[in-house]
């Protein structure tokens, strides 16, 4: 297996990659040979049978051997290709029964991954090496599509339907995944930095992320880590520091600024401890209970002047993470 990229294909990082590449190169070289042979024959015949004085054009009649050959040869090639393709398709769609499940939720414009212990990551998929993993995917709005080139796998995430995708990574390291279904874009109203540049648009192009393949021994440590406060220079982060990390990791920044400018959602600056005007004409005090409810049931109390477009984080953020986010909001006075 070649884990380095070639001119045509990315490195081979999963058990599928060698087979997929074999079929790919077979079709590629078959096309090259047929292109040269057919174009060559066409040029040769154009020269050989060009109009010549004194020679009358006449059909040459049947040539049974020739006709059988050009019918049977492609037939055999196509049957072989179908056989390989179908075998590969069956493998790709049937995960082994001991595969580890990761729940994938796609939405405009991010990916949420939920691991067996209930921990989450956003736009960063983590998997262990040499172990079959099954992604159980859904979408909460439009059709998205998960494509991991180095694993040679791709499948749509469809609203109202679970689709699955499985692979077994064979190489430790970090690679990219993409959304390969154009899923729209919108102006965010303010400049945001998503770590790959400054934008005042969010959209399909923001649905790019990384896949980290961990050594088997590091995997339990990774699972543990997503439930705990991260450490900064070896010291466990304070709740407010953790909240700031979650603000970025969980993509709150795509709709909420911390500098006073309204975006798709209200700014978090001067929010904690102030009165908030609500859509229904009433107002509420932005205390811990109000903020917690805004995160878990965003449509229960909608802030005046904003659309009810915030997704719920119920089941995605645990209590300690919500506490950390509130602690961070509290510092933004
Ligand atoms: C898709 C855009 C979007 C994302 C992503 C988003 N929000 Fe919101 N949020 C909104 C909008 C719009 C509102 C105002 C309407 C409402 O109250 O539902 C809002 C309101 C809020 C409020 C109440 C604000 C106020 O001034 O009263 C809080 C708290 C909040 N969001 C927290 C979060 C947290 C925490 C995250 C990340 C984990 C997050 N939001 C991610 C769009 C978003
Ligand atoms: Cu998408």
Tab-separated table of C-alpha atoms and ligand atoms in Angstrom:
chain	number	residue	atom	x	y	z
A	1	UNK	CA	0.000	0.000	0.000
A	2	UNK	CA	1.267	3.461	-0.894
A	3	UNK	CA	0.392	6.025	1.778
A	4	UNK	CA	1.904	8.915	-0.221
A	5	UNK	CA	-0.242	10.722	-2.823
A	6	UNK	CA	0.500	10.163	-6.529
A	7	UNK	CA	-0.110	12.638	-9.375
A	8	UNK	CA	-3.623	11.228	-9.821
A	9	UNK	CA	-4.730	9.942	-6.426
A	10	UNK	CA	-4.315	10.736	-2.720
A	11	UNK	CA	-2.424	8.331	-0.418
A	12	UNK	CA	-4.006	4.952	0.289
A	13	UNK	CA	-5.201	5.148	3.901
A	14	UNK	CA	-7.875	2.473	4.166
A	15	UNK	CA	-8.386	-1.207	3.397
A	16	UNK	CA	-10.536	-0.214	0.368
A	17	UNK	CA	-7.951	2.005	-1.253
A	18	UNK	CA	-5.801	-0.631	-3.070
A	19	UNK	CA	-8.837	-2.317	-4.707
A	20	UNK	CA	-10.472	0.948	-5.714
A	21	UNK	CA	-7.202	2.204	-7.198
A	22	UNK	CA	-6.637	-1.061	-9.068
A	23	UNK	CA	-9.981	-0.720	-10.863
A	24	UNK	CA	-9.357	2.988	-11.413
A	25	UNK	CA	-5.962	2.388	-13.068
A	26	UNK	CA	-7.313	-0.560	-15.065
A	27	UNK	CA	-10.044	1.656	-16.574
A	28	UNK	CA	-7.564	4.489	-17.033
A	29	UNK	CA	-5.009	2.404	-18.967
A	30	UNK	CA	-7.742	0.601	-20.905
A	31	UNK	CA	-8.982	4.031	-22.024
A	32	UNK	CA	-5.461	5.081	-23.033
A	33	UNK	CA	-4.933	1.886	-25.082
A	34	UNK	CA	-8.353	2.113	-26.766
A	35	UNK	CA	-7.889	5.810	-27.499
A	36	UNK	CA	-4.546	5.226	-29.201
A	37	UNK	CA	-5.747	2.110	-31.073
A	38	UNK	CA	-9.026	3.612	-32.330
A	39	UNK	CA	-7.582	6.988	-33.281
A	40	UNK	CA	-4.581	5.260	-34.904
A	41	UNK	CA	-6.822	2.954	-36.944
A	42	UNK	CA	-9.019	5.888	-37.988
A	43	UNK	CA	-6.011	7.879	-39.224
A	44	UNK	CA	-4.567	4.824	-41.004
A	45	UNK	CA	-7.865	4.083	-42.824
A	46	UNK	CA	-8.343	7.709	-43.807
A	47	UNK	CA	-4.941	7.587	-45.556
A	48	UNK	CA	-5.263	4.087	-46.998
A	49	UNK	CA	-8.800	4.433	-48.406
A	50	UNK	CA	-8.638	8.060	-49.499
A	51	UNK	CA	-10.134	8.881	-52.932
A	52	UNK	CA	-7.854	7.810	-55.715
A	53	UNK	CA	-8.318	8.365	-59.439
A	54	UNK	CA	-9.623	5.269	-61.192
A	55	UNK	CA	-10.655	3.418	-57.995
A	56	UNK	CA	-14.406	3.058	-57.427
A	57	UNK	CA	-15.702	3.023	-53.798
A	58	UNK	CA	-17.331	-0.309	-53.003
A	59	UNK	CA	-18.527	-1.886	-49.723
A	60	UNK	CA	-16.211	-4.683	-48.611
A	61	UNK	CA	-18.970	-7.036	-47.326
A	62	UNK	CA	-18.922	-9.190	-44.188
A	63	UNK	CA	-15.952	-10.244	-42.134
A	64	UNK	CA	-17.385	-12.626	-39.537
A	65	UNK	CA	-14.162	-13.142	-37.555
A	66	UNK	CA	-13.634	-9.390	-37.239
A	67	UNK	CA	-17.225	-8.733	-36.196
A	68	UNK	CA	-17.290	-11.490	-33.583
A	69	UNK	CA	-13.949	-10.274	-32.154
A	70	UNK	CA	-15.038	-6.666	-31.722
A	71	UNK	CA	-18.273	-7.776	-30.061
A	72	UNK	CA	-16.955	-10.470	-27.739
A	73	UNK	CA	-13.763	-8.693	-26.536
A	74	UNK	CA	-15.559	-5.615	-25.088
A	75	UNK	CA	-18.237	-7.921	-23.680
A	76	UNK	CA	-15.629	-9.858	-21.678
A	77	UNK	CA	-13.987	-6.619	-20.490
A	78	UNK	CA	-17.334	-5.206	-19.351
A	79	UNK	CA	-18.331	-8.409	-17.551
A	80	UNK	CA	-14.985	-8.402	-15.686
A	81	UNK	CA	-15.384	-4.703	-14.804
A	82	UNK	CA	-18.961	-5.241	-13.622
A	83	UNK	CA	-17.818	-8.142	-11.476
A	84	UNK	CA	-15.053	-6.062	-9.799
A	85	UNK	CA	-17.313	-3.034	-9.418
A	86	UNK	CA	-20.167	-5.005	-7.912
A	87	UNK	CA	-17.885	-6.913	-5.547
A	88	UNK	CA	-16.435	-3.610	-4.354
A	89	UNK	CA	-19.896	-2.090	-3.962
A	90	UNK	CA	-21.056	-5.016	-1.811
A	91	UNK	CA	-17.948	-4.622	0.385
A	92	UNK	CA	-18.457	-0.859	0.707
A	93	UNK	CA	-22.106	-1.190	1.731
A	94	UNK	CA	-21.765	-4.066	4.234
A	95	UNK	CA	-19.892	-3.092	7.398
A	96	UNK	CA	-18.568	-5.948	9.562
A	97	UNK	CA	-20.735	-6.562	12.627
A	98	UNK	CA	-17.996	-5.502	15.069
A	99	UNK	CA	-17.654	-2.016	13.520
A	100	UNK	CA	-17.589	0.940	15.924
A	101	UNK	CA	-20.482	3.360	15.311
A	102	UNK	CA	-19.991	7.108	15.065
A	103	UNK	CA	-23.153	9.175	14.672
A	104	UNK	CA	-22.779	11.937	12.088
A	105	UNK	CA	-25.174	14.887	11.879
A	106	UNK	CA	-24.782	17.250	8.967
A	107	UNK	CA	-26.351	20.690	8.928
A	108	UNK	CA	-25.763	23.973	7.157
A	109	UNK	CA	-22.734	24.338	7.513
A	110	UNK	CA	-20.979	21.979	9.829
A	111	UNK	CA	-20.600	18.322	10.762
A	112	UNK	CA	-21.227	16.984	14.260
A	113	UNK	CA	-19.660	13.652	15.236
A	114	UNK	CA	-20.917	11.732	18.270
A	115	UNK	CA	-18.738	8.945	19.683
A	116	UNK	CA	-19.815	5.800	21.577
A	117	UNK	CA	-19.155	7.463	24.978
A	118	UNK	CA	-21.430	10.427	24.169
A	119	UNK	CA	-18.608	12.883	23.450
A	120	UNK	CA	-18.766	15.128	20.388
A	121	UNK	CA	-16.439	16.866	17.985
A	122	UNK	CA	-17.356	19.312	15.223
A	123	UNK	CA	-15.753	19.274	11.762
A	124	UNK	CA	-12.987	17.031	13.097
A	125	UNK	CA	-13.550	13.325	12.709
A	126	UNK	CA	-11.388	11.092	14.901
A	127	UNK	CA	-11.031	7.343	14.336
A	128	UNK	CA	-8.740	4.578	15.597
A	129	UNK	CA	-6.388	2.790	13.183
A	130	UNK	CA	-6.971	-0.838	12.072
A	131	UNK	CA	-10.519	-0.947	13.350
A	132	UNK	CA	-13.705	-0.917	11.257
A	133	UNK	CA	-15.749	2.253	11.806
A	134	UNK	CA	-19.331	2.783	10.671
A	135	UNK	CA	-20.665	6.313	10.201
A	136	UNK	CA	-24.425	6.553	10.738
A	137	UNK	CA	-25.326	9.794	9.007
A	138	UNK	CA	-28.315	12.107	8.804
A	139	UNK	CA	-28.937	15.712	7.858
A	140	UNK	CA	-31.107	18.261	9.615
A	141	UNK	CA	-31.728	20.420	6.540
A	142	UNK	CA	-30.599	19.708	2.972
A	143	UNK	CA	-28.604	16.929	1.316
A	144	UNK	CA	-24.919	16.945	2.243
A	145	UNK	CA	-22.304	14.375	1.296
A	146	UNK	CA	-19.363	12.930	3.215
A	147	UNK	CA	-16.276	12.340	1.072
A	148	UNK	CA	-12.974	11.094	2.530
A	149	UNK	CA	-10.633	10.827	-0.474
A	150	UNK	CA	-7.777	9.054	1.355
A	151	UNK	CA	-10.203	6.297	2.422
A	152	UNK	CA	-11.888	6.187	-1.052
A	153	UNK	CA	-15.362	6.465	0.487
A	154	UNK	CA	-18.257	8.842	-0.162
A	155	UNK	CA	-21.939	8.860	0.742
A	156	UNK	CA	-24.809	11.365	0.974
A	157	UNK	CA	-26.314	12.525	4.285
A	158	UNK	CA	-30.036	12.938	3.611
A	159	UNK	CA	-32.758	14.611	5.742
A	160	UNK	CA	-35.238	12.151	7.252
A	161	UNK	CA	-33.085	9.115	6.490
A	162	UNK	CA	-30.056	7.316	7.958
A	163	UNK	CA	-27.307	6.497	5.500
A	164	UNK	CA	-24.238	4.531	6.504
A	165	UNK	CA	-20.655	4.520	5.397
A	166	UNK	CA	-17.870	2.338	6.709
A	167	UNK	CA	-14.092	2.053	6.412
A	168	UNK	CA	-11.063	0.730	8.209
A	169	UNK	CA	-8.177	3.191	8.379
A	170	UNK	CA	-4.735	1.655	7.923
A	171	UNK	CA	-2.474	4.673	8.371
A	172	UNK	CA	-1.983	6.957	11.384
A	173	UNK	CA	-2.111	10.685	10.579
A	174	UNK	CA	-4.356	13.521	9.493
A	175	UNK	CA	-6.201	13.910	6.195
A	176	UNK	CA	-9.142	15.958	4.838
A	177	UNK	CA	-12.808	15.322	4.251
A	178	UNK	CA	-15.218	17.383	2.179
A	179	UNK	CA	-18.921	18.000	1.714
A	180	UNK	CA	-19.509	17.111	-1.933
A	181	UNK	CA	-23.124	18.216	-2.303
A	182	UNK	CA	-23.514	21.932	-2.974
A	183	UNK	CA	-25.573	23.044	0.032
A	184	UNK	CA	-25.863	26.807	-0.326
A	185	UNK	CA	-24.282	29.819	1.357
A	186	UNK	CA	-25.354	32.915	3.268
A	187	UNK	CA	-23.915	36.222	4.318
A	188	UNK	CA	-23.072	36.146	8.023
A	189	UNK	CA	-23.221	39.916	8.447
A	190	UNK	CA	-19.747	40.170	9.970
A	191	UNK	CA	-16.273	38.945	9.292
A	192	UNK	CA	-15.501	35.561	10.812
A	193	UNK	CA	-12.291	33.600	10.912
A	194	UNK	CA	-12.903	29.877	10.630
A	195	UNK	CA	-9.233	28.999	11.029
A	196	UNK	CA	-8.689	28.799	7.258
A	197	UNK	CA	-9.112	32.488	6.510
A	198	UNK	CA	-11.400	35.492	7.013
A	199	UNK	CA	-14.876	35.340	5.526
A	200	UNK	CA	-18.148	37.162	5.833
A	201	UNK	CA	-19.849	34.258	4.168
A	202	UNK	CA	-20.578	30.850	5.564
A	203	UNK	CA	-21.648	28.035	3.328
A	204	UNK	CA	-20.885	24.833	1.498
A	205	UNK	CA	-17.175	25.681	1.499
A	206	UNK	CA	-17.181	25.764	5.336
A	207	UNK	CA	-18.133	22.077	5.444
A	208	UNK	CA	-14.554	20.955	5.007
A	209	UNK	CA	-12.847	19.187	7.896
A	210	UNK	CA	-10.087	16.902	9.044
A	211	UNK	CA	-9.924	13.193	9.775
A	212	UNK	CA	-7.429	12.196	12.467
A	213	UNK	CA	-6.435	8.531	12.603
A	214	UNK	CA	-5.193	7.630	16.099
A	215	UNK	CA	-2.918	4.815	17.212
A	216	UNK	CA	-4.901	2.117	19.030
A	217	UNK	CA	-3.214	2.969	22.348
A	218	UNK	CA	-4.135	6.673	22.050
A	219	UNK	CA	-7.797	6.027	21.288
A	220	UNK	CA	-9.150	5.599	24.859
A	221	UNK	CA	-7.251	8.753	25.813
A	222	UNK	CA	-8.888	10.676	22.966
A	223	UNK	CA	-12.379	9.461	23.993
A	224	UNK	CA	-11.711	10.529	27.564
A	225	UNK	CA	-10.456	13.933	26.472
A	226	UNK	CA	-13.638	14.965	24.641
A	227	UNK	CA	-15.616	14.687	27.880
A	228	UNK	CA	-13.121	16.617	30.027
A	229	UNK	CA	-11.965	20.210	30.049
A	230	UNK	CA	-8.917	20.474	27.770
A	231	UNK	CA	-5.577	21.422	29.244
A	232	UNK	CA	-3.680	24.516	28.249
A	233	UNK	CA	0.105	24.177	28.675
A	234	UNK	CA	-0.440	21.182	30.951
A	235	UNK	CA	-2.916	22.976	33.258
A	236	UNK	CA	-6.612	22.141	33.107
A	237	UNK	CA	-8.498	25.027	31.455
A	238	UNK	CA	-10.734	27.187	33.633
A	239	UNK	CA	-14.474	26.975	32.792
A	240	UNK	CA	-14.293	30.324	30.962
A	241	UNK	CA	-11.264	29.224	28.917
A	242	UNK	CA	-13.000	25.971	28.087
A	243	UNK	CA	-16.094	27.962	27.065
A	244	UNK	CA	-14.014	30.043	24.685
A	245	UNK	CA	-12.593	26.868	23.139
A	246	UNK	CA	-16.113	25.433	22.752
A	247	UNK	CA	-17.277	28.729	21.178
A	248	UNK	CA	-14.762	28.092	18.390
A	249	UNK	CA	-14.893	24.275	18.248
A	250	UNK	CA	-18.679	24.082	18.196
A	251	UNK	CA	-18.929	26.830	15.586
A	252	UNK	CA	-20.965	29.256	17.715
A	253	UNK	CA	-18.756	31.925	16.115
A	254	UNK	CA	-20.399	31.446	12.721
A	255	UNK	CA	-23.547	33.146	14.106
A	256	UNK	CA	-22.456	34.948	17.315
A	257	UNK	CA	-19.766	37.601	17.621
A	258	UNK	CA	-18.125	38.576	20.909
A	259	UNK	CA	-17.307	42.137	19.842
A	260	UNK	CA	-20.766	43.716	19.725
A	261	UNK	CA	-21.617	43.262	16.028
A	262	UNK	CA	-24.846	41.339	15.346
A	263	UNK	CA	-24.494	38.455	12.894
A	264	UNK	CA	-27.071	35.732	12.160
A	265	UNK	CA	-27.516	35.665	15.944
A	266	UNK	CA	-27.103	38.350	18.647
A	267	UNK	CA	-23.620	39.242	19.877
A	268	UNK	CA	-22.543	37.777	23.196
A	269	UNK	CA	-20.924	41.024	24.303
A	270	UNK	CA	-22.837	42.674	27.186
A	271	UNK	CA	-25.395	39.850	27.080
A	272	UNK	CA	-24.936	38.207	30.480
A	273	UNK	CA	-26.942	39.930	33.228
A	274	UNK	CA	-28.758	42.300	30.846
A	275	UNK	CA	-32.395	42.390	29.791
A	276	UNK	CA	-33.176	40.831	26.402
A	277	UNK	CA	-36.174	41.922	24.277
A	278	UNK	CA	-38.014	38.897	22.939
A	279	UNK	CA	-40.012	38.342	19.766
A	280	UNK	CA	-43.314	37.979	21.673
A	281	UNK	CA	-42.983	41.483	23.126
A	282	UNK	CA	-41.870	40.379	26.593
A	283	UNK	CA	-38.356	40.604	27.932
A	284	UNK	CA	-36.145	38.265	29.911
A	285	UNK	CA	-33.115	38.558	32.143
A	286	UNK	CA	-30.070	36.867	30.573
A	287	UNK	CA	-29.083	34.835	33.628
A	288	UNK	CA	-27.744	31.261	33.790
A	289	UNK	CA	-31.207	29.683	33.410
A	290	UNK	CA	-32.172	31.842	30.422
A	291	UNK	CA	-28.841	31.147	28.685
A	292	UNK	CA	-29.035	27.424	29.347
A	293	UNK	CA	-32.556	27.332	27.877
A	294	UNK	CA	-31.401	29.383	24.853
A	295	UNK	CA	-28.812	26.693	24.114
A	296	UNK	CA	-31.038	23.655	24.706
A	297	UNK	CA	-34.371	25.011	23.360
A	298	UNK	CA	-33.400	27.974	21.190
A	299	UNK	CA	-36.913	28.449	19.802
A	300	UNK	CA	-38.625	28.705	23.220
A	301	UNK	CA	-37.612	32.351	23.634
A	302	UNK	CA	-36.562	34.020	20.402
A	303	UNK	CA	-34.655	37.286	20.616
A	304	UNK	CA	-36.434	40.207	18.903
A	305	UNK	CA	-35.062	41.046	15.470
A	306	UNK	CA	-33.608	37.578	14.806
A	307	UNK	CA	-34.819	34.523	12.883
A	308	UNK	CA	-35.372	31.268	14.835
A	309	UNK	CA	-32.538	29.499	13.000
A	310	UNK	CA	-30.324	28.410	15.871
A	311	UNK	CA	-30.004	24.591	16.044
A	312	UNK	CA	-30.636	22.956	19.415
A	313	UNK	CA	-27.622	21.636	21.299
A	314	UNK	CA	-29.668	19.278	23.487
A	315	UNK	CA	-27.800	15.964	23.593
A	316	UNK	CA	-24.735	17.528	21.959
A	317	UNK	CA	-23.313	19.587	24.812
A	318	UNK	CA	-23.147	18.049	28.281
A	319	UNK	CA	-23.852	19.998	31.496
A	320	UNK	CA	-20.217	20.842	32.156
A	321	UNK	CA	-19.796	22.171	28.626
A	322	UNK	CA	-22.915	24.355	28.919
A	323	UNK	CA	-21.595	25.667	32.265
A	324	UNK	CA	-18.286	26.448	30.573
A	325	UNK	CA	-19.987	28.354	27.733
A	326	UNK	CA	-22.004	30.396	30.229
A	327	UNK	CA	-18.832	31.113	32.227
A	328	UNK	CA	-17.262	32.419	29.021
A	329	UNK	CA	-20.316	34.600	28.179
A	330	UNK	CA	-20.027	36.032	31.672
A	331	UNK	CA	-16.521	37.313	30.932
A	332	UNK	CA	-17.709	39.256	27.858
A	333	UNK	CA	-18.835	42.370	29.711
B	1	LIG	C1	-26.951	29.004	12.731
B	1	LIG	C2	-26.615	30.127	13.578
B	1	LIG	C3	-26.366	29.870	15.065
B	1	LIG	C4	-25.453	29.052	15.672
B	1	LIG	C5	-24.460	28.123	14.985
B	1	LIG	C6	-25.573	29.275	17.071
B	1	LIG	N1	-26.564	30.170	17.330
B	1	LIG	FE1	-27.146	30.841	19.166
B	1	LIG	N2	-28.572	32.025	18.275
B	1	LIG	C7	-28.789	32.138	16.913
B	1	LIG	C8	-29.906	33.060	16.684
B	1	LIG	C9	-30.462	33.437	15.302
B	1	LIG	C10	-30.338	33.493	17.943
B	1	LIG	C11	-31.462	34.478	18.238
B	1	LIG	C12	-32.801	33.839	18.042
B	1	LIG	C13	-33.160	32.925	19.190
B	1	LIG	O1	-33.158	33.387	20.330
B	1	LIG	O2	-33.400	31.733	18.937
B	1	LIG	C14	-29.470	32.830	18.935
B	1	LIG	C15	-29.568	33.010	20.314
B	1	LIG	C16	-28.678	32.486	21.249
B	1	LIG	C17	-28.666	32.813	22.645
B	1	LIG	C18	-29.537	33.851	23.305
B	1	LIG	C19	-28.910	35.179	23.002
B	1	LIG	C20	-29.542	36.403	23.597
B	1	LIG	O3	-29.013	37.519	23.318
B	1	LIG	O4	-30.526	36.286	24.343
B	1	LIG	C21	-27.658	32.097	23.227
B	1	LIG	C22	-27.233	32.095	24.688
B	1	LIG	C23	-27.047	31.281	22.177
B	1	LIG	N3	-27.686	31.569	20.977
B	1	LIG	C24	-26.004	30.421	22.373
B	1	LIG	C25	-25.375	29.691	21.356
B	1	LIG	C26	-24.297	28.751	21.585
B	1	LIG	C27	-23.686	28.407	22.933
B	1	LIG	C28	-23.935	28.269	20.348
B	1	LIG	C29	-22.828	27.269	20.027
B	1	LIG	C30	-22.783	26.060	20.816
B	1	LIG	C31	-24.820	28.888	19.371
B	1	LIG	N4	-25.667	29.753	20.012
B	1	LIG	C32	-24.779	28.626	18.006
B	1	LIG	C33	-28.092	31.489	15.924
B	1	LIG	C34	-27.077	30.581	16.120
B	2	LIG	CU1	-22.942	20.421	2.856
